[in-house]
Every structure is written in C-alpha cells, then in structure tokens.
XYZ file of C-alpha atoms in Angstrom:
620
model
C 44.957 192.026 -146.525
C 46.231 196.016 -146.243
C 48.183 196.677 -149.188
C 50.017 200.428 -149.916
C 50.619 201.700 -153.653
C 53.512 203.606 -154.461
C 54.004 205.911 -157.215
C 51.857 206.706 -160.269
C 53.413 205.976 -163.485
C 52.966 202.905 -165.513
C 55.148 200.333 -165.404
C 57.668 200.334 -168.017
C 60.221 198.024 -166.911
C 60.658 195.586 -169.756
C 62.325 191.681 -170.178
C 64.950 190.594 -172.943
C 65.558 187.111 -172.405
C 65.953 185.700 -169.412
C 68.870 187.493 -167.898
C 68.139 190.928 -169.090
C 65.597 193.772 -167.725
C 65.555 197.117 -169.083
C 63.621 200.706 -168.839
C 61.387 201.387 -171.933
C 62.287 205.147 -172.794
C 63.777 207.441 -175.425
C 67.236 207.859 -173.136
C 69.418 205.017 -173.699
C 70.896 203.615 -170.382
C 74.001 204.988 -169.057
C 74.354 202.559 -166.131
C 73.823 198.465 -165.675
C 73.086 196.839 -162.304
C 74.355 193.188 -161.844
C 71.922 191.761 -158.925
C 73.157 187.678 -159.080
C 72.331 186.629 -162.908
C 70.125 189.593 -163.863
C 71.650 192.477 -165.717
C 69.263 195.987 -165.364
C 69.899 198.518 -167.997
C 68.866 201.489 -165.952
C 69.378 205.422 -166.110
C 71.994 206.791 -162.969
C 69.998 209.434 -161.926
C 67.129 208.478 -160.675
C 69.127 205.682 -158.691
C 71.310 208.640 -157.645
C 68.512 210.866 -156.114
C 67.028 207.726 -154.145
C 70.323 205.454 -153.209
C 73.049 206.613 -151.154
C 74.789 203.594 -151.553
C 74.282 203.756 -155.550
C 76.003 207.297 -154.894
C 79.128 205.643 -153.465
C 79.258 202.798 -155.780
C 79.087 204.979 -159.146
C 81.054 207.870 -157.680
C 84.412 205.863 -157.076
C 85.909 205.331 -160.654
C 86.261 201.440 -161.928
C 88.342 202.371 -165.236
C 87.132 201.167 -167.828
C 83.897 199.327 -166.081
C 82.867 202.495 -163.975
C 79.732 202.331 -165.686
C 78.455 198.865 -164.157
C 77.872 198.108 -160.473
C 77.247 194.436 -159.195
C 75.259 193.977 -155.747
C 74.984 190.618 -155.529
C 74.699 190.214 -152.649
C 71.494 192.903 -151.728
C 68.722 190.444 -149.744
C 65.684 189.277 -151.604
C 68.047 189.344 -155.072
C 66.625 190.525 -158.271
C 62.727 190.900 -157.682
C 63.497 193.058 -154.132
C 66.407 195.303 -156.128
C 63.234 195.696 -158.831
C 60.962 196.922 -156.651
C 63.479 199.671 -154.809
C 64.456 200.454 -158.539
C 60.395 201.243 -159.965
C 59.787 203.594 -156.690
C 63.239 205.241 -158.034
C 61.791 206.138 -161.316
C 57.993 206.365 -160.007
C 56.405 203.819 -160.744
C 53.384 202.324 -159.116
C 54.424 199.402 -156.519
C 52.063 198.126 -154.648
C 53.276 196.603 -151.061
C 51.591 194.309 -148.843
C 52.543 191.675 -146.258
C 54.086 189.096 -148.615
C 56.542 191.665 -150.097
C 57.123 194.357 -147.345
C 59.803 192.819 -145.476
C 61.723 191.813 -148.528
C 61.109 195.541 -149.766
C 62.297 196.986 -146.377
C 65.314 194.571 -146.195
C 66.540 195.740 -149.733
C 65.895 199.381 -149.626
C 68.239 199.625 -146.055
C 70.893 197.567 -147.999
C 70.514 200.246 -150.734
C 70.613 203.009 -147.723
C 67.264 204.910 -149.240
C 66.975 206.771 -146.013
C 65.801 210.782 -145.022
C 69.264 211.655 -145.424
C 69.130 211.066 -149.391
C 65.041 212.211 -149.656
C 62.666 213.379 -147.440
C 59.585 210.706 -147.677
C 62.329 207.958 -149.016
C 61.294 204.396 -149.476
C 62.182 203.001 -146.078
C 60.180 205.774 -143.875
C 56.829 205.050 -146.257
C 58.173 201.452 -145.710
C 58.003 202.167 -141.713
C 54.572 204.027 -141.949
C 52.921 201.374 -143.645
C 53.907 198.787 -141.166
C 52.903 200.730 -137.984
C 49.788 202.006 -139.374
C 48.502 198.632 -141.491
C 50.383 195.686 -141.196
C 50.996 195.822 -137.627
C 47.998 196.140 -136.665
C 46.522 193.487 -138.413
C 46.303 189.515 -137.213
C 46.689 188.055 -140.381
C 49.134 190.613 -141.916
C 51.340 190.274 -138.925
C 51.564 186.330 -139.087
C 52.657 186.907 -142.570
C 55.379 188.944 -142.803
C 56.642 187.081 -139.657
C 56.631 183.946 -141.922
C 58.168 185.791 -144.681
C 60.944 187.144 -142.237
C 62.792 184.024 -142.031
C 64.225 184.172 -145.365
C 65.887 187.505 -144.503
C 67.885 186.491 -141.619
C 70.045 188.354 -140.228
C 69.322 191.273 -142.155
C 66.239 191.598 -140.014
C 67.649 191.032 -136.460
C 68.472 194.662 -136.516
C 65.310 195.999 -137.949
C 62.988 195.419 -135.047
C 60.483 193.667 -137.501
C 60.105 190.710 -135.962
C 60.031 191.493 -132.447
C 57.529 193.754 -133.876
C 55.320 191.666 -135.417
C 55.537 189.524 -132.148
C 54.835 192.014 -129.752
C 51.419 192.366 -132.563
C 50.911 189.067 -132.498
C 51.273 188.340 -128.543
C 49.215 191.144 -127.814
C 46.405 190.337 -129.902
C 46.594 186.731 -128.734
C 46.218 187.966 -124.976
C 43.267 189.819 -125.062
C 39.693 189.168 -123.801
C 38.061 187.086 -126.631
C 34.454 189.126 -126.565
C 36.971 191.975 -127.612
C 37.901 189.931 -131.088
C 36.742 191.860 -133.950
C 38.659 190.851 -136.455
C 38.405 187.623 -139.060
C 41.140 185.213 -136.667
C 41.284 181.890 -138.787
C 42.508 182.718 -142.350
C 43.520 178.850 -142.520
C 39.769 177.526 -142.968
C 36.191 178.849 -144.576
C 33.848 180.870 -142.654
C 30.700 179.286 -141.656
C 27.046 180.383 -143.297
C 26.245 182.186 -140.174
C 29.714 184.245 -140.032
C 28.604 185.907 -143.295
C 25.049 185.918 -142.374
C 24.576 183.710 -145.412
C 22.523 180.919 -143.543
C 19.008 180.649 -145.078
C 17.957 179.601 -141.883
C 17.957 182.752 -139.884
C 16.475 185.068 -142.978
C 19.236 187.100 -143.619
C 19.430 188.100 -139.752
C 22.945 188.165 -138.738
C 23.518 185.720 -136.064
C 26.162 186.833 -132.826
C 28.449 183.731 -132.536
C 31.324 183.873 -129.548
C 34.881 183.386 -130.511
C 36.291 180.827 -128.925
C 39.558 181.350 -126.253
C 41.978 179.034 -128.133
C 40.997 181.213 -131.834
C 44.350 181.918 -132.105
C 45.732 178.440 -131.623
C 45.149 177.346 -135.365
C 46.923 180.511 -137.420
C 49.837 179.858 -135.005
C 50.860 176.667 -135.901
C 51.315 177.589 -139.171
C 54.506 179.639 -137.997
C 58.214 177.916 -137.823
C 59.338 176.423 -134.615
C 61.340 179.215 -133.460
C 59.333 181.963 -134.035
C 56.140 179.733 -132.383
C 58.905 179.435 -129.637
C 59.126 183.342 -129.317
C 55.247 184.055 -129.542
C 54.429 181.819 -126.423
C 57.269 182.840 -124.842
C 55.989 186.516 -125.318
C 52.182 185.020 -124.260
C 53.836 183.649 -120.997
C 55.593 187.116 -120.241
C 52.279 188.996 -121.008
C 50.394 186.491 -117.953
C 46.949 187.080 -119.687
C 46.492 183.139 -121.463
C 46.120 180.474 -118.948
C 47.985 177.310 -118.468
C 45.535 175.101 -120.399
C 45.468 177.437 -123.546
C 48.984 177.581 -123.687
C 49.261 173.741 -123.248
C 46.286 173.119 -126.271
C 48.928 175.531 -128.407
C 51.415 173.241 -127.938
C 49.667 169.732 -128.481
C 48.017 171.362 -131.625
C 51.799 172.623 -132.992
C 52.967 169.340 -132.467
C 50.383 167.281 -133.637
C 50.486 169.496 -136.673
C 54.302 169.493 -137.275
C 55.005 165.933 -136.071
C 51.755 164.551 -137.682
C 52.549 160.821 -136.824
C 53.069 161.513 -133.140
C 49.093 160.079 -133.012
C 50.053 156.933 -134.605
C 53.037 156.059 -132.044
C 55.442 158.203 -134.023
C 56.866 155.385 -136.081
C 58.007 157.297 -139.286
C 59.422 160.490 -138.261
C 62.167 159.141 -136.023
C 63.879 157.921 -138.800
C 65.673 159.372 -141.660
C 67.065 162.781 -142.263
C 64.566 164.572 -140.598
C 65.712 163.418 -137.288
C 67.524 166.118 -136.340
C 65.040 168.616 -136.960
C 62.640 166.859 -135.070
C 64.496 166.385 -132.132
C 65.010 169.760 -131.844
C 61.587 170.668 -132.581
C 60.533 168.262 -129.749
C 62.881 169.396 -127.217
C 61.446 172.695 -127.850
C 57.951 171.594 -127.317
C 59.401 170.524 -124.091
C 60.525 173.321 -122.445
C 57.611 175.109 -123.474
C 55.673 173.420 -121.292
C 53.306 175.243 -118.567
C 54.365 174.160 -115.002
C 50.668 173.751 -114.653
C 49.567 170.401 -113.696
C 46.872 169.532 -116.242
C 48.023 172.215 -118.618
C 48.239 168.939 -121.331
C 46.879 165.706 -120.814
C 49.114 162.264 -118.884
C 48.330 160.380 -122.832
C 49.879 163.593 -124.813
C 53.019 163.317 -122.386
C 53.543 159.952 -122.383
C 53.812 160.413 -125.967
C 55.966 162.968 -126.346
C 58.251 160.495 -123.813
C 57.580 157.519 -126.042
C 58.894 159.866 -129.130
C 62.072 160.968 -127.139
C 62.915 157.825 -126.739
C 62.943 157.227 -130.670
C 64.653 160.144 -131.718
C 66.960 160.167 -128.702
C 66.281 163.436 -127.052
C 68.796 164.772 -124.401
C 68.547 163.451 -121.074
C 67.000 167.097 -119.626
C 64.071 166.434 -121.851
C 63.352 162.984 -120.932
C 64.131 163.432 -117.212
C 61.453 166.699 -117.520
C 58.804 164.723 -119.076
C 59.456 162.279 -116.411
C 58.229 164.762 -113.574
C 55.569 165.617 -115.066
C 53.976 162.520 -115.979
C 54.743 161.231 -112.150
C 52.707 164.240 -111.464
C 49.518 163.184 -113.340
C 49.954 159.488 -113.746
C 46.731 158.506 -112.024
C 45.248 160.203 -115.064
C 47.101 157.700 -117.591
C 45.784 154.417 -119.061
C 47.416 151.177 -119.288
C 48.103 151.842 -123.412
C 49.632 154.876 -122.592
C 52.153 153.008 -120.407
C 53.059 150.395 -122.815
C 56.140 152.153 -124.443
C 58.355 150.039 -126.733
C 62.020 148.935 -125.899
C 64.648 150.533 -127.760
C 66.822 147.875 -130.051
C 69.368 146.194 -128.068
C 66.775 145.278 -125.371
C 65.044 141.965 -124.621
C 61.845 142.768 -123.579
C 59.205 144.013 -125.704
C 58.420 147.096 -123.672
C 60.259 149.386 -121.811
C 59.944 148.490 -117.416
C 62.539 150.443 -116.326
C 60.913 153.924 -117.716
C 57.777 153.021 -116.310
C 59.705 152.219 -112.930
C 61.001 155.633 -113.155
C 57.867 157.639 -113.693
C 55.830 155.662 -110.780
C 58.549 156.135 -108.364
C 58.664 159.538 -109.199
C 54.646 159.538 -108.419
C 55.303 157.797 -105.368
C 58.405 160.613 -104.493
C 56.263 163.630 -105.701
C 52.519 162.201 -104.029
C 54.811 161.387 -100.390
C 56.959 164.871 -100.121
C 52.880 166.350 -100.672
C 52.066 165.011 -97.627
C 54.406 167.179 -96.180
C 53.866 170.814 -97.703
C 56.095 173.296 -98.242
C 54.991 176.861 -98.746
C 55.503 176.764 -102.435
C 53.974 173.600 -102.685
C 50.803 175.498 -101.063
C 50.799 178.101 -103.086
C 50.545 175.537 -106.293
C 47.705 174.276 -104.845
C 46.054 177.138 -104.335
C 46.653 177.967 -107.732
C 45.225 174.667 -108.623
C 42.265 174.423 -106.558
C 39.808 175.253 -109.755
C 40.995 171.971 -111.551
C 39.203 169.057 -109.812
C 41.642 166.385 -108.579
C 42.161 163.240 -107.239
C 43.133 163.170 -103.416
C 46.905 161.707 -102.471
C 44.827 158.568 -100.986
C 42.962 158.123 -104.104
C 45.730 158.771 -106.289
C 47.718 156.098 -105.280
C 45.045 153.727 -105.247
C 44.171 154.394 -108.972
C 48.147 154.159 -109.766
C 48.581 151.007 -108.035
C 44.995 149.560 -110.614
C 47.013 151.204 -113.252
C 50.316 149.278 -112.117
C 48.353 145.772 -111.832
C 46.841 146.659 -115.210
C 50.102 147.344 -116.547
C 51.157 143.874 -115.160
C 49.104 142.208 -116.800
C 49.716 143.301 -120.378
C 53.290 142.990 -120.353
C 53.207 139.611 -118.361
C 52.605 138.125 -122.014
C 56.273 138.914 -122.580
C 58.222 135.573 -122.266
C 61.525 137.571 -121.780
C 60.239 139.648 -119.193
C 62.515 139.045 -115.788
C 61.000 138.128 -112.689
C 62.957 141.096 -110.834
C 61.478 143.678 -112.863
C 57.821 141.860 -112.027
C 58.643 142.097 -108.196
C 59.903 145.828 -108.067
C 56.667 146.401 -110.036
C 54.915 144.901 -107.595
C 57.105 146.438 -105.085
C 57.082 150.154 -106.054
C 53.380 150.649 -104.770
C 52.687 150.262 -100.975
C 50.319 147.678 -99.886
C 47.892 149.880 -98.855
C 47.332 151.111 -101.966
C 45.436 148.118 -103.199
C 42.226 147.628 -101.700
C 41.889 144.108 -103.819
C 44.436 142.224 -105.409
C 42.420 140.910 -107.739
C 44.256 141.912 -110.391
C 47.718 141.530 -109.030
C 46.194 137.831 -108.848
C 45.790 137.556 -112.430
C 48.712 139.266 -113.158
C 50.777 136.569 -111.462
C 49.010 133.888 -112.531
C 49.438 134.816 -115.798
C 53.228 135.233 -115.028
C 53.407 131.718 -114.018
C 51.672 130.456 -116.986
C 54.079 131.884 -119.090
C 56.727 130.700 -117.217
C 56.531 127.164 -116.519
C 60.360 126.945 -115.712
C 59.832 128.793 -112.252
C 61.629 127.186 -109.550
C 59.683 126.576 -106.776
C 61.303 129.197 -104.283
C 60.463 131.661 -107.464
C 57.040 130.587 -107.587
C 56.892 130.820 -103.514
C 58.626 134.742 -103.718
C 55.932 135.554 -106.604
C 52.929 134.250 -104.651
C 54.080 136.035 -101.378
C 53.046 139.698 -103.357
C 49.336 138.508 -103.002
C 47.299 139.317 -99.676
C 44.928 136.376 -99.520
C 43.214 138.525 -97.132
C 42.368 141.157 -100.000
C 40.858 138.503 -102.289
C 37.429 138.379 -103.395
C 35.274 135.371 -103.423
C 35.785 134.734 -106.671
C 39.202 134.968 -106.994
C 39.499 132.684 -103.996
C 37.443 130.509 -105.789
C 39.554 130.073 -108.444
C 42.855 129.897 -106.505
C 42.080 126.607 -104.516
C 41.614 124.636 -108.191
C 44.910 126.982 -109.700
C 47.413 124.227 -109.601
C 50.189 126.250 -110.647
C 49.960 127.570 -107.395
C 52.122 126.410 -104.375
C 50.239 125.009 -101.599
C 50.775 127.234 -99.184
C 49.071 130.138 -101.131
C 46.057 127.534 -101.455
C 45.862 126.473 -97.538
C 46.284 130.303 -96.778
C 43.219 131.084 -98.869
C 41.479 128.423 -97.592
C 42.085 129.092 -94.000
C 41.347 133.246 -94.246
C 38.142 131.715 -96.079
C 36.938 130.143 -93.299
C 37.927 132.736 -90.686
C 35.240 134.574 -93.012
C 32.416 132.204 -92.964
C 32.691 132.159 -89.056
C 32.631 135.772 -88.971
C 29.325 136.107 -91.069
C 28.187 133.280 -88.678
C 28.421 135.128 -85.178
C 27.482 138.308 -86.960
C 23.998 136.616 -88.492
C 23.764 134.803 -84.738
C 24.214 138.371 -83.140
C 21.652 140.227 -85.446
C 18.976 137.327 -85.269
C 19.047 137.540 -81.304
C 19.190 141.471 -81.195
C 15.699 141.283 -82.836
C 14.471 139.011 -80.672
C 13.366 136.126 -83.616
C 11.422 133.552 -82.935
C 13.302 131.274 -85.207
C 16.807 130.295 -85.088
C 19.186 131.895 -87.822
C 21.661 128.865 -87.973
C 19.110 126.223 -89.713
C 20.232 122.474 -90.589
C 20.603 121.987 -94.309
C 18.207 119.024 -94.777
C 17.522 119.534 -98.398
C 19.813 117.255 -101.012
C 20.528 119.952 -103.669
C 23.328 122.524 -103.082
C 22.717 126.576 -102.313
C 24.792 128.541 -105.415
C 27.731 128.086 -105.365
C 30.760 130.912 -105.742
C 32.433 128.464 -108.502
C 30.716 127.177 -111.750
C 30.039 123.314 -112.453
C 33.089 123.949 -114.801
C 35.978 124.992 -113.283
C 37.413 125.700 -116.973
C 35.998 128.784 -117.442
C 35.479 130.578 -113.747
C 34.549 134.153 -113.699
C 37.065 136.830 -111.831
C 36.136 139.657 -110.831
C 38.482 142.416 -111.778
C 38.051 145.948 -111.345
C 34.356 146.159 -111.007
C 33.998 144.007 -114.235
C 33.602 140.174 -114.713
C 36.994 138.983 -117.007
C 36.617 135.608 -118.685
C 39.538 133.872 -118.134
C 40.364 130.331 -119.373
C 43.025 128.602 -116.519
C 41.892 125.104 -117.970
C 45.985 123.988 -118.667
C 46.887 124.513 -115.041
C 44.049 121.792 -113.872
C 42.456 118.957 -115.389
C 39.860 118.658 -112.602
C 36.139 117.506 -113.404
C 34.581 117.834 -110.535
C 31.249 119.212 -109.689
C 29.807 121.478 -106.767
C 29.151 119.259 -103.591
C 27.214 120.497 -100.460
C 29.101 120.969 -97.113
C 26.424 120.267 -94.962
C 26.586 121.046 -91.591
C 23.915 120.501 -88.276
C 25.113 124.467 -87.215
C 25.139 126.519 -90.559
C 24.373 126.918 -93.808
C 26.868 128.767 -95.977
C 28.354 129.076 -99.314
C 31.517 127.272 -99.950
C 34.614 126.542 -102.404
C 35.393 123.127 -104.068
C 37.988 121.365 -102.984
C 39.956 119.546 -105.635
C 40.218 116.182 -104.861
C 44.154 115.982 -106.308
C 45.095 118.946 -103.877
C 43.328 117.271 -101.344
C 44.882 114.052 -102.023
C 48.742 116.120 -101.596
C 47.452 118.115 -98.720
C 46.632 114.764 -96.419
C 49.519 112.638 -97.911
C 52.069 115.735 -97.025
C 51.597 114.300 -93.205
C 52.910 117.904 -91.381
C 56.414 117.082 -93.159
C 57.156 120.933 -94.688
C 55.640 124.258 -94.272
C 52.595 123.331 -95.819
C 51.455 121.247 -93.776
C 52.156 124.016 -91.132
C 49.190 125.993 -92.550
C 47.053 122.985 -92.466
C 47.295 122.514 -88.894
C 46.745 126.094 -88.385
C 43.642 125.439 -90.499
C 42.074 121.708 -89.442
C 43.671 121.386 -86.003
C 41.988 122.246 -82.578
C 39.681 125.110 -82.909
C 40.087 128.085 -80.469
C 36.687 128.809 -80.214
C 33.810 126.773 -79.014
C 32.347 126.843 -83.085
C 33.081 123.682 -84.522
C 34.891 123.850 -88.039
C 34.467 121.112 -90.580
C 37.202 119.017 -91.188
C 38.753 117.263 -93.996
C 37.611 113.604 -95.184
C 39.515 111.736 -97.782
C 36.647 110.182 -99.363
C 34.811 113.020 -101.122
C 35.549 116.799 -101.986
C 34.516 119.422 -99.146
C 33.276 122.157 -100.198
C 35.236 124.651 -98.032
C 33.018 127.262 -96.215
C 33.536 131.052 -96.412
C-alpha cells in the first residue's frame, strides 16, 4: 500500500477526556473549534495561514463568542478536521488509501487551496493520488470503497470516476501484461513468493488468469460494481463470458443463498435491497448468448419471483433463458409457485420461457441481418443446431412432465399445452411423454373417459419403442383404443421386418428359406418379462424401473405365437383386454380399430388372428 508523510514535527496534539483535544505548547489557545462533540483548543494562526474558510469564520465578529467557531458539519467529523489541523501546525501525517479521500473531502470543505498557500494540503492531496494511489490496483479499490461514506461531497471531486477509470483500465488489459499483486482478498501461493521447497529456491513463472480481477471486485458496493462494468463494457477489451463470470461471482457473493434456492434472503428487511441489487445484476447482463449459464438464469428468475422484481426484469430473464433453454436441466425448471397458487410449481412461467424458445428458435429460421451478424459473432461458442435444439427442449419438456405430474392439483389443461407447446416433430420417441401420461393418469383416477381419450391422443403409437409398447397393451388405465392402435402399428412392423428379411435372404441367393416354422415348444425372448409388474422402459437411452403393478392384476406368462410362415418376437396379450376386446362386438370406436386390425388382410401375408381360448402373443 503507497502511503505519503506530511510534515516533520512530532505530534503534539493531546486528549482531556473524551470530548476535549488540545495542542501541547507554552502559548495558551486563543481559539476553540467545535467539530460535532469534540472541542479543539487550537492557536488561530496557523489555521489562518492554511484555511480560507477559518479566515472568514474568525474574521466576522460573534460578540462575545468570536473566539469559538463550530463546523459541524465538515465531512469525515472530528478525526478528518484533525488531520487538516496537524498539517496546519506541521506535523507529520501520514496518508494512504484508507484516509485520503476523507483527508481530501475535509481540506476542500476547509478551502486549503493555492490561493491561501502555494503547496497547500489539497494540491499534495491531488499529487499523491495521480502519482500513487491511482495507479495502484489495490489502492484504487480502496479509496473507491472508502468514497461512499463521503457522498456527495465527492461527486464533484472527480475521485471516483477517477479511481474507476484506474480500475476499468487495469481490468481491460492483456493479462501477460499483469505485474502487479491482483488478489489482496486471499494468500499467495508457495510458488508466488518462490517459497516452494520444491523448485530450490528457483522462482517459478505462473500465468495470471483472465478473470484475476473478478474476486477484488466483488468486494465493492453494488453501485459502484455497477459503474466499473459499465466502464469495462464501454472500454470493449473483456469479453462476454468474463463479464458474465463477474456477475455470477458478485451475486453469488452478495446474495450467498441464491445456491441454495434463495430461501432466506427474500424475506425480511433486506428485501428491498436485494431486489434492487438483483435487478441490477439484471441489466448488467452481456447480450451474449452463453455469457452465463441457462442454471444461473433460471435462478436469478426463480429469485425474482420471491422478492418480486419488476416485470422488465422478469420478462428480460425470460428472453434469455428461451434463448439457451436446451442447455437447462429438468431441476432447473422446477420453480416453486408463489402463495396463493395451487400447484406446487410454477407451469405457466415455464410455458412462457419455452414458447419464447419456440418464438426465438422459429423467427431464426428466417434471418435478419442483425440476427447474422450475432451469429457471426457467435460462431466460436459451439452450439446446438435449431433441429437439435428443439429436440433436446421437447426431452427437457417430457422430463419436466414427468416430475411435476406427481402434483395431484396439477390441471389437465396446463398438461396438454405442455404437451402442446412443442411440435411433433420434435420428439423422435415418446417414450417419455408415455410415462409422463401414464403417470398423470395414475394420479388421477377421477379422469373421465373423454379426458383420458384427449390425454392418450398426445402419444404417437407410431414413435413407441418396443418396450414401451410392451407395456402399453397390459396398462389398463389405458383406453382401448390407444391399446388396439399399438397393437395394430405393431404388427404393421413385424410384417415389415418380414418382407425385408424375405427380400435380403433372396438377394443373396440362400439356399435356405429365411421364414422357418417354429417347431420347437419353448418361446424365443420375449420383449416383456414373465412379470408384467415390474417391465423395463426404455427412456432416454436409459432403462427406468417402473412399477405399473396397481393398474393390472394380470399373471400371465409369455406364450409362443407360432406360426407355419414366421418366426418373430411378440407382445402378451392380456387375457382381460382380450376378453373386452371380443365381447365389445364392433359396437363403439374400438371395435373400429379392431377390424382395421383382425379383419381381411390387404396383402396376400396372412396375419394371425385372435382366439378366445388362450393369450396371443401379438407379433411385431
């Protein structure tokens, strides 16, 4: 730290009591200073030949109390009038970045300019600054922290646009060019000092890292951190990503429990402060995309929601999270309702930010020159492609689904517009949408059946994988019209296969026929286990356990559909659901799809039909 000494006589400035400070010398005092509760016996003329306002004050006569002089009201109170006073009579003062702002503050409210004295307090003051403190990292950050106590006495100073012009500038440079020690806030490490027994007293080169400046930073108060990246920005030499790790570290910092789901500082008296401190954060953000991470975001959201930040702020962090959602997680999505609401999380905000995804990723297809020059400016940050994108939204959305599904007061029209919000095409499976809805319909047994019938009509039987087909055809909490449909796309599939193995096996020229008879008595695998209790969906890439034993009590086992022509896997066929399926007799609309299924084939294949006496073992 740069420190200045003025002055060379000792320090002679004495205490009696509390309230009284007095000048150790063989004149008596001929003048006392009232500076709030502290009386200073002092001498006139050296206050005289330093202090034009001490000039005014004991010039105009006061009657009987011309002799005492109250300045209440001079900044930094008794300690900064004591200082101006000791560099009046000579004595040494020492000034460094802790007391130089208070010092200057004081001596321009006493006036102890180059009009009184040449070389007066306020011009060593001013040298000092540009040629020390100014220059320095730490020194700067210092007095700008001290500067807030001396508001607005500084605002016409220059000091603290000063010390952030210092501070900016340092922060923008190359970081090879750092010289200087940059982290005051933690202990150097062996090898900074070349203290490290391991390299033999050789000093070791070390490279400062680009966010170095990040840490001292966040010690400063929100406005003046405001006015520092603000000044960064203007200067165009940090880069989106710095700029954003500045502000996730201030806030994590300053709003410690944000990590934690920011359950403690919405409340209480605090609030104010940090809503204002959040909004802040908020419009500091880089228009970058990827300048801060989709999980920090939806955090900040989840926090403006609890301490009820203005609708600017919310709608912002909207955009931006529409414009990086495919880089969220389902967690990050699950923000809490506000009191007064019935569901346990909040659907309507996340129906906001994906249709704002789905707005932002559609009006990209058709660029605009500014939207080209973004990306041109963003073509160094690997991304997803629109296509992509949407595909990993709509897993996120099913994911989503599925968590807050569990929510018994969740409506069925906030499910559907869910649903709804992604295009079809944007899920290449709906495996999970499957469980997702079956889940829904577990948890809410009091579906009417046109419900149930709108809910089921979300899922593409066509986009669902054998084992998810599998388990639909035992699901009885599904209508049967979702079953037959599975059943009968199912099929289409296993003929398919059939003409395609018949095609390849001829196209080689094989002596021995592809479509074999099944003569053996013990089944091929089967896609369902011998216990349809526990059945094994595949969602995502991964295999989800998933116990659907209270929507069926059925016991059966895998049996063989044998057939003279083919030899394929199949699915079991409940015999219950059979049992409604034949007993229906083509009366309603599900017995539609069963004739569509088991009537006259339109090829010269033959299908297997249904038989009332055992369970088929549909084929795929």
């Amino acid at each position: 730290m740069k420190f200045m000494k003025l002055g060379s006589k000792p320090d002679f400035f004495q205490s009696e009591g509390k309230d009284v400070r007095s000048v150790a010398t063989d004149l008596p005092a001929d003048i006392i200073i009232h500076v709030g509760n502290i009386k200073f016996h002092l001498h006139k003329f050296p206050l005289l030949s330093k202090s034009q306002l001490m000039q005014k004050l004991i010039a105009s006569p006061h009657g009987e109390k011309s002799d005492e002089v109250s300045i209440s009201d001079i900044p930094g109170g008794a300690a900064a009038f004591e200082i101006c006073a000791k560099f009046c009579y000579g004595i040494t003062v020492t000034l460094n970045a802790h007391n130089v702002a208070v010092a200057l503050c004081a001596a321009e409210y006493l006036e102890m300019n180059e009009t009184v004295e040449k070389g007066n307090l306020i011009y060593k003051i001013g040298v000092f600054l540009r040629t020390s403190i100014l220059r320095g990292w730490k020194d700067s950050i210092i007095v700008l922290q001290t500067t807030r106590f001396l508001l607005p006495w500084l605002e016409d100073l220059k000091l603290i646009s000063d010390c952030i012009d210092s501070i900016a500038s340092k922060a923008s440079i190359d970081p090879s060019e750092v010289e200087w020690s940059y982290t005051y806030n933690r202990r150097k490490l062996p090898f900074e000092n070349g203290h490290d027994p391991h390299l033999n007293g050789v000093r070791k080169e070390y490279s400062v890292p680009n966010d170095w400046w990040v840490e001292d930073l966040c010690e400063l108060q929100i406005d003046f951190f405001k006015k520092v990246i603000l000044t960064i920005k203007t200067k165009a030499k940090a880069d989106a990503e710095l700029i954003g790790e500045a502000l996730k570290s201030y806030t994590y910092r300053k709003l410690s429990s944000l990590g934690k789901g920011f359950a403690n500082n919405g409340n209480g008296g605090d609030a104010a402060k940090n809503r204002s401190l959040l909004e802040t954060i908020i419009s500091l953000l880089p228009s970058n995309k990827g300048c801060v991470s989709c999980s920090f975001l939806l955090k900040l959201l989840r926090a403006g929601r609890l301490l009820d930040c203005s609708e600017t702020s919310m709608n912002e962090l909207v955009k931006r999270i529409g414009r990086q959602l495919e880089d969220a997680t389902v967690p990050d999505l699950l923000i809490p309702s506000t009191s007064g609401e019935d569901t346990m999380y909040d659907i309507d905000m996340v129906l906001n930010i994906v249709e704002e995804f789905m707005m932002q990723e559609n009006c990209a297809a058709q660029p605009s020159p500014a939207a080209t020059s973004r990306k041109i400016h963003e073509l160094s940050r690997p991304a997803l492609t629109p296509a992509s994108a949407k595909v990993t939204v709509a897993k996120l959305v099913d994911g989503y689904l599925a968590e807050v599904v569990k929510d018994h007061n969740l409506p069925l029209s906030k499910f559907i517009d869910l649903v709804e919000i992604v295009p079809s095409d944007s899920r290449p499976t709906h495996d999970e949408l499957y469980l997702a809805i079956d889940t829904f319909l577990k948890e809410h047994p009091a579906l009417s059946k046109n419900e149930k019938k709108r809910l089921c009509a979300l899922i593409d039987c066509k986009k669902l994988s054998a084992d998810a087909c599998a388990h639909s055809v035992q699901n009885e909490r599904l209508p049967l019209r979702m079953v037959v449909q599975v059943l009968y796309f199912q099929q289409m599939r296993a003929l398919a296969a059939t003409s395609t193995q018949a095609e390849s096996g001829a196209s080689y020229g094989s002596s021995r026929s592809v479509i074999t008879t099944n003569t053996e008595d013990e089944c091929p695998d089967g896609l369902v286990d011998d216990d349809p209790k526990a059945i094994k969906l595949h969602v995502g890439g991964k295999v989800n356990e998933h116990d659907w034993s209270s929507g069926s009590d059925n016991k059966n086992t895998n049996i063989c559909a044998k057939s003279s022509n083919s030899k394929v896997k199949g699915i079991v066929m409940p015999k219950k659901m059979l049992g409604k399926l034949l007993s229906s007799n083509r009366r309603s609309s599900e017995n539609s799809s069963l004739s569509d299924t088991s009537g006259s084939p339109s090829s010269n294949q033959e299908e297997p039909k249904l038989t009332p006496y055992r369970s088929i073992r549909y084929e795929v």
